[in-house]
Coordinates of C-alpha atoms in Angstrom, one line a residue:
M3 CA -74.4 67.8 -25.5
A4 CA -76.3 65.9 -28.1
L5 CA -79.8 67.0 -29.2
A6 CA -82.0 64.2 -30.5
D7 CA -84.2 65.1 -33.5
I8 CA -87.2 63.4 -34.9
T9 CA -86.1 61.3 -37.9
F10 CA -88.2 59.3 -40.2
T11 CA -87.8 55.8 -41.7
S12 CA -91.0 56.5 -43.6
N13 CA -93.7 59.2 -43.0
T14 CA -96.9 59.1 -45.0
Y15 CA -98.8 62.0 -43.6
A16 CA -101.9 61.4 -45.7
G17 CA -105.2 59.7 -45.2
E18 CA -106.2 58.4 -41.8
K19 CA -104.0 57.0 -39.1
L20 CA -104.8 53.2 -38.8
A21 CA -103.4 52.4 -35.3
D22 CA -101.4 53.6 -32.4
I23 CA -97.6 53.8 -32.5
L24 CA -95.9 50.4 -32.7
A25 CA -92.4 49.5 -31.5
P26 CA -89.8 46.9 -32.3
A27 CA -89.9 43.8 -30.1
L28 CA -87.8 43.7 -27.0
L29 CA -86.7 40.8 -24.7
P30 CA -88.9 40.8 -21.6
K31 CA -87.5 42.0 -18.4
G32 CA -86.1 39.2 -16.3
G33 CA -88.0 40.4 -13.2
M34 CA -85.4 39.0 -10.8
A35 CA -86.9 41.0 -7.9
D36 CA -90.5 40.4 -8.9
R37 CA -89.9 36.6 -9.2
G38 CA -88.2 36.4 -5.8
I39 CA -84.9 35.2 -7.3
V40 CA -82.9 37.6 -5.2
T41 CA -83.2 39.3 -1.9
V42 CA -83.7 43.1 -2.3
V43 CA -81.8 45.5 -0.1
P44 CA -83.4 48.9 -0.4
N45 CA -82.3 52.4 0.6
C46 CA -78.7 52.0 -0.6
K47 CA -77.2 55.3 -1.5
D48 CA -73.5 54.4 -1.8
K49 CA -72.5 51.2 -0.1
K50 CA -73.9 48.5 2.3
V51 CA -72.1 45.8 4.1
L52 CA -73.9 42.5 4.7
R53 CA -72.5 40.6 7.7
K54 CA -72.5 36.9 8.4
A55 CA -71.5 35.2 11.6
D56 CA -70.7 31.6 12.4
I57 CA -69.6 29.6 15.4
A58 CA -68.5 26.1 15.9
V59 CA -70.4 23.9 18.4
S60 CA -69.5 20.5 19.8
L61 CA -71.3 17.9 22.0
D62 CA -69.0 17.0 24.8
D63 CA -69.0 14.7 27.8
P64 CA -70.8 16.0 30.9
S65 CA -68.5 17.8 33.4
A66 CA -69.0 19.3 36.9
V67 CA -66.3 21.8 36.0
F68 CA -67.1 24.3 33.2
S69 CA -65.0 23.6 30.2
G70 CA -65.6 25.9 27.2
A71 CA -65.7 24.3 23.8
A72 CA -63.0 25.2 21.3
G73 CA -63.7 27.3 18.2
D74 CA -63.9 31.0 17.5
V75 CA -66.7 33.2 16.2
V76 CA -66.1 33.8 12.6
L77 CA -67.4 37.0 11.0
D78 CA -67.6 37.5 7.2
E79 CA -69.1 40.2 5.1
T80 CA -70.2 40.9 1.5
V81 CA -70.1 44.4 0.2
L82 CA -72.8 45.9 -1.9
D83 CA -70.8 48.6 -3.6
L84 CA -73.3 50.4 -5.8
V85 CA -72.6 51.4 -9.4
K86 CA -74.3 54.6 -10.3
Y87 CA -75.3 55.6 -13.8
E88 CA -78.0 57.6 -15.6
F89 CA -79.8 58.1 -18.8
Q90 CA -80.3 61.6 -20.2
K91 CA -82.0 62.7 -23.5
E92 CA -82.9 66.0 -24.9
L93 CA -85.5 65.9 -27.7
D94 CA -86.3 68.5 -30.3
L95 CA -90.0 67.7 -31.1
T96 CA -90.6 70.4 -33.7
G97 CA -90.3 67.9 -36.4
L98 CA -93.6 66.4 -35.3
I99 CA -95.6 69.1 -37.0
T100 CA -95.2 67.0 -40.2
T101 CA -96.6 63.9 -38.6
W102 CA -100.0 62.6 -37.3
E103 CA -99.1 64.1 -33.9
A104 CA -99.7 67.6 -35.3
A105 CA -103.4 67.1 -34.7
Q106 CA -102.8 67.0 -31.0
M107 CA -100.8 70.3 -30.9
R108 CA -102.4 73.6 -30.0
A109 CA -102.8 76.3 -32.6
G110 CA -99.9 78.8 -32.8
S111 CA -96.4 78.4 -34.1
L112 CA -95.0 78.8 -30.6
N113 CA -96.6 75.5 -29.7
D114 CA -94.7 73.6 -32.5
G115 CA -92.4 72.2 -29.8
E116 CA -95.2 71.0 -27.6
A117 CA -95.0 67.3 -26.7
P118 CA -98.2 65.5 -27.6
A119 CA -99.5 63.5 -24.7
D120 CA -100.0 60.2 -26.6
F121 CA -96.5 60.5 -28.2
M122 CA -94.8 61.2 -24.9
Q123 CA -96.6 58.4 -23.2
H124 CA -95.4 56.0 -25.9
L125 CA -91.8 57.3 -25.6
E126 CA -91.9 56.9 -21.8
M127 CA -93.1 53.4 -22.0
R128 CA -90.5 52.5 -24.6
M129 CA -87.6 54.1 -22.7
A130 CA -88.8 52.4 -19.5
A131 CA -88.8 49.0 -21.3
K132 CA -85.3 49.5 -22.8
L133 CA -83.9 50.8 -19.5
G134 CA -85.4 47.8 -17.7
N135 CA -83.8 45.4 -20.3
A136 CA -80.4 47.2 -19.9
N137 CA -80.6 46.9 -16.1
E138 CA -81.3 43.2 -16.2
S139 CA -78.5 42.6 -18.6
L140 CA -76.2 44.6 -16.4
Y141 CA -77.2 42.6 -13.3
T142 CA -76.3 39.3 -14.9
K143 CA -73.6 40.0 -17.6
G144 CA -72.0 43.1 -16.2
K145 CA -70.8 46.1 -18.0
A146 CA -68.7 44.0 -20.5
G147 CA -71.7 42.1 -21.6
T148 CA -74.1 45.1 -21.9
S149 CA -73.6 47.0 -25.1
T150 CA -75.5 50.1 -23.8
A151 CA -73.4 50.5 -20.7
T152 CA -71.0 53.3 -21.4
F153 CA -70.4 54.6 -17.8
T154 CA -66.8 54.6 -16.5
A155 CA -67.2 52.5 -13.4
T156 CA -66.4 48.8 -13.4
Y157 CA -69.3 46.4 -12.9
R158 CA -68.8 42.6 -13.2
G159 CA -72.3 41.2 -13.0
I160 CA -73.5 38.2 -11.1
L161 CA -72.2 35.6 -13.6
A162 CA -68.6 36.8 -13.2
N163 CA -69.1 36.8 -9.4
I164 CA -70.4 33.3 -9.5
E165 CA -67.4 32.0 -11.5
G166 CA -65.1 33.5 -8.9
G167 CA -67.1 32.9 -5.7
T168 CA -69.0 30.5 -3.6
G169 CA -72.6 30.0 -2.5
S170 CA -73.8 29.1 -6.0
V171 CA -73.0 26.7 -8.8
L172 CA -72.2 27.4 -12.5
S173 CA -72.4 24.4 -14.7
S174 CA -70.0 23.3 -17.3
T175 CA -71.6 22.3 -20.6
A176 CA -71.2 19.5 -23.0
S177 CA -68.6 20.2 -25.7
V178 CA -66.8 19.0 -28.8
A179 CA -63.3 19.8 -29.9
G180 CA -63.0 22.0 -33.0
S181 CA -60.2 22.2 -35.6
A182 CA -61.2 24.9 -38.1
I183 CA -63.4 28.1 -38.5
T184 CA -63.4 29.5 -42.1
I185 CA -63.1 33.2 -42.8
A186 CA -66.3 33.6 -44.9
S187 CA -69.9 34.6 -45.0
N188 CA -71.9 31.9 -43.2
A189 CA -68.7 30.5 -41.8
V190 CA -68.1 26.8 -41.6
V191 CA -66.9 25.3 -38.4
T192 CA -65.2 21.9 -38.3
V193 CA -65.4 19.8 -35.2
A194 CA -64.7 16.2 -34.2
S195 CA -68.3 15.1 -34.6
T196 CA -71.8 16.7 -35.1
A197 CA -73.6 13.5 -34.0
D198 CA -75.1 15.2 -31.0
L199 CA -76.0 18.4 -32.7
K200 CA -79.1 19.4 -34.6
D201 CA -80.2 22.3 -36.8
G202 CA -81.2 25.2 -34.6
D203 CA -79.0 24.3 -31.7
T204 CA -77.1 27.1 -30.0
V205 CA -73.3 26.6 -29.9
T206 CA -70.8 28.8 -28.0
I207 CA -67.2 29.0 -29.3
I208 CA -64.6 29.0 -26.5
G209 CA -60.8 29.3 -26.6
A210 CA -60.3 29.9 -30.3
N211 CA -56.5 30.1 -30.9
A212 CA -56.7 32.8 -33.6
L213 CA -58.3 36.2 -33.7
T214 CA -61.3 35.2 -35.8
L215 CA -63.9 37.9 -35.6
V216 CA -67.7 38.1 -35.9
G217 CA -69.1 41.6 -36.0
G218 CA -65.7 43.0 -35.3
V219 CA -65.5 41.1 -32.0
A220 CA -63.4 38.0 -31.2
I221 CA -65.5 34.8 -31.8
S222 CA -64.5 33.3 -28.5
G223 CA -67.5 33.6 -26.1
Q224 CA -70.0 34.2 -28.9
S225 CA -73.0 31.9 -29.5
F226 CA -74.6 31.0 -32.8
Q227 CA -77.7 29.0 -33.9
I228 CA -76.2 26.5 -36.2
T229 CA -77.1 24.4 -39.3
V230 CA -75.5 21.0 -39.4
A231 CA -73.7 20.5 -42.8
S232 CA -72.0 17.1 -42.4
G233 CA -70.8 14.6 -39.8
T234 CA -68.0 17.0 -38.8
T235 CA -69.1 20.5 -39.9
F236 CA -71.8 23.1 -39.2
T237 CA -72.5 26.6 -40.4
I238 CA -73.0 29.5 -37.9
G239 CA -75.1 31.9 -40.1
A240 CA -72.7 34.7 -39.5
T241 CA -69.8 36.3 -41.4
T242 CA -66.3 35.8 -40.0
T243 CA -63.4 38.2 -40.6
G244 CA -59.8 38.4 -39.5
T245 CA -56.4 37.5 -40.8
A246 CA -56.1 34.0 -39.3
T247 CA -58.3 31.0 -39.2
S248 CA -58.8 29.4 -35.8
T249 CA -57.5 25.8 -35.8
A250 CA -58.2 24.9 -32.1
F251 CA -61.2 25.7 -29.9
T252 CA -64.1 24.1 -28.1
A253 CA -67.7 24.2 -29.2
H254 CA -70.0 24.2 -26.1
F255 CA -73.6 23.3 -26.3
I256 CA -76.6 22.2 -24.3
N257 CA -79.4 20.7 -26.4
Q258 CA -82.1 18.1 -26.3
S259 CA -79.5 15.3 -26.2
N260 CA -77.6 16.4 -23.1
V261 CA -79.8 18.8 -21.1
I262 CA -80.9 16.2 -18.6
Q263 CA -77.3 15.3 -18.0
A264 CA -76.3 19.0 -17.6
L265 CA -79.1 19.7 -15.1
S266 CA -78.3 16.5 -13.2
T267 CA -74.7 17.6 -12.8
I268 CA -75.6 20.9 -11.4
K269 CA -78.3 19.4 -9.1
R270 CA -75.7 17.1 -7.6
L271 CA -73.3 20.0 -7.1
I272 CA -75.7 22.1 -5.1
P273 CA -74.7 22.2 -1.4
N274 CA -77.1 20.4 0.9
A275 CA -77.5 23.6 3.0
V276 CA -79.5 25.3 0.2
K277 CA -81.1 22.4 -1.6
D278 CA -84.5 23.1 -0.1
D279 CA -84.7 26.6 -1.5
V280 CA -82.7 26.6 -4.6
R281 CA -83.5 28.2 -8.0
I282 CA -81.8 27.0 -11.2
M283 CA -81.3 29.8 -13.7
I284 CA -81.3 28.8 -17.4
P285 CA -81.2 30.7 -20.7
Y286 CA -83.7 30.4 -23.5
N287 CA -81.8 27.7 -25.4
V288 CA -81.6 25.5 -22.4
A289 CA -85.3 26.0 -21.6
E290 CA -86.2 24.9 -25.1
A291 CA -83.9 21.9 -24.9
Y292 CA -85.5 20.8 -21.7
E293 CA -89.0 21.2 -23.1
L294 CA -88.1 19.1 -26.1
A295 CA -86.4 16.5 -24.0
T296 CA -89.3 16.1 -21.6
A297 CA -91.9 16.2 -24.4
N298 CA -90.0 13.4 -26.2
V299 CA -90.5 11.0 -23.4
A300 CA -93.7 12.3 -21.8
T301 CA -97.0 10.5 -21.7
G302 CA -100.4 12.0 -20.8
S303 CA -102.2 11.9 -24.1
G304 CA -99.9 14.5 -25.7
S305 CA -100.4 17.1 -23.1
Y306 CA -96.7 18.0 -23.1
Y307 CA -97.2 19.3 -26.7
L308 CA -100.0 21.8 -25.6
D309 CA -99.6 25.2 -23.9
G310 CA -96.7 26.4 -21.8
K311 CA -95.6 24.4 -18.7
A312 CA -94.1 25.6 -15.5
M313 CA -90.7 24.0 -15.4
D314 CA -88.9 22.4 -12.5
F315 CA -86.2 19.7 -12.3
L316 CA -86.5 17.2 -9.4
G317 CA -88.2 19.8 -7.2
A318 CA -86.0 22.7 -8.1
R319 CA -87.7 25.5 -10.0
L320 CA -86.2 26.4 -13.3
E321 CA -86.1 30.2 -13.9
V322 CA -85.8 31.2 -17.6
M323 CA -83.6 34.2 -17.7
P324 CA -83.9 36.5 -20.8
H325 CA -80.6 38.2 -20.2
W326 CA -78.2 35.3 -19.7
N327 CA -75.2 33.6 -21.4
D328 CA -76.2 30.9 -23.8
N329 CA -75.3 27.3 -22.6
E330 CA -74.8 28.4 -19.0
I331 CA -76.8 27.2 -16.0
A332 CA -76.5 28.6 -12.5
A333 CA -78.1 27.7 -9.2
W334 CA -78.4 29.7 -6.0
S335 CA -80.6 30.3 -3.1
P336 CA -82.4 33.7 -3.1
E337 CA -81.3 34.2 0.5
N338 CA -77.7 34.3 -0.7
V339 CA -78.0 36.7 -3.6
F340 CA -78.6 40.3 -2.8
L341 CA -79.8 43.2 -5.0
G342 CA -78.9 46.5 -3.6
V343 CA -80.9 49.5 -4.8
D344 CA -81.9 53.0 -3.7
V345 CA -85.5 52.4 -4.7
L346 CA -86.7 49.3 -6.5
G347 CA -88.0 50.1 -9.9
E348 CA -85.9 53.2 -10.2
D349 CA -85.3 52.4 -13.9
Q350 CA -89.0 53.1 -14.5
E351 CA -89.0 56.6 -12.9
M352 CA -88.1 59.5 -15.2
R353 CA -88.0 63.3 -14.7
I354 CA -89.4 65.0 -17.8
V355 CA -89.0 68.7 -18.2
D356 CA -90.5 70.9 -20.9
M357 CA -87.7 73.5 -21.5
R358 CA -90.1 76.1 -23.0
E359 CA -91.0 77.2 -19.5
T360 CA -87.4 77.5 -18.3
T361 CA -84.8 78.2 -21.0
N362 CA -87.3 79.1 -23.7
S363 CA -86.0 76.3 -25.9
D364 CA -88.4 74.1 -27.9
T365 CA -87.0 70.9 -26.4
V366 CA -87.9 68.3 -23.8
R367 CA -85.3 66.9 -21.4
I368 CA -85.6 63.4 -19.9
K369 CA -83.5 62.1 -17.0
C370 CA -83.3 58.8 -15.1
R371 CA -80.7 57.9 -12.5
I372 CA -80.1 54.4 -11.1
Y373 CA -78.0 52.9 -8.3
I374 CA -77.6 49.1 -8.2
S375 CA -75.4 46.3 -7.0
L376 CA -75.9 42.6 -7.2
N377 CA -73.7 40.3 -5.2
L378 CA -73.7 36.9 -3.5
M379 CA -72.7 35.6 -0.1
G380 CA -71.3 32.1 0.3
V381 CA -73.2 29.5 2.2

């Protein structure tokens, strides 16, 4: 079992503390339940089955003799099979006696492992934020797309379920054929044309025919903010490695030039049965492209250049998703996407135990356990 110590990037225990503890920036939680993007199914301990029934009806000629219409009752079901995982951490806080937190500790060397209230409150808030981020990433991208998910169970995530299911739509994006990716720092990508690309656009590489790596991972499926270098090349701002250069692939992108077309395509594909209550999920890069595209053609004395705007597209609300694949747009009705949980917000509940009172160890143990499942039912 690992024991986490207090380590210092820098520690100037002198003078007067200027401010409270700060923390690196995190993506905000997606808040899928809070925003009403999904239907929450609480009190799930292991598995729940959601059932759907349908029956055919027909309008027939009047008859004095009863004649039942043809057609069976069709039953279908979607299973919420919960994945279970937890977070555990044991902290040795004795190193805090050399920090500003020592001022909050009681006198006596046996209190050196005491957890100062302000410090523990900061840690709790920080852990809750990071667990919330990890959960939202897990909901959407699944275990494979969530680097912090190390549990053994398989969990696909909603995007993978959409790609293989019904009841929602996942858009294809604009693309350009590619012919070369160099093995270099700030690798250069050659495509048929960069006419529709601009500096800062986000491009996703798909189907590379060689094992070109970025960060030790195959480049296919990875996204990069690019800098246009010429009429047929752009740089990705990342170092590529590997033994072979990819000579065939597709560069996918949604930007200011094509975002209206991409949203129009997905709007047309939404089944009529859910058009009245549909949400369109977009990543940050698509949200920015839409803002730029609408601002470019907007009137209203420049109001589109001021403040944030609620976004919709032809009456369908656009939901900006912090934990989402770049250049992918999905649409669904909240009534057809179900989030199964034991207790909503469980990722924010932690059990914290001061081990001095039990095992006589100068440590603090923290535990959080979560059950979740996110699935969709076809319309």
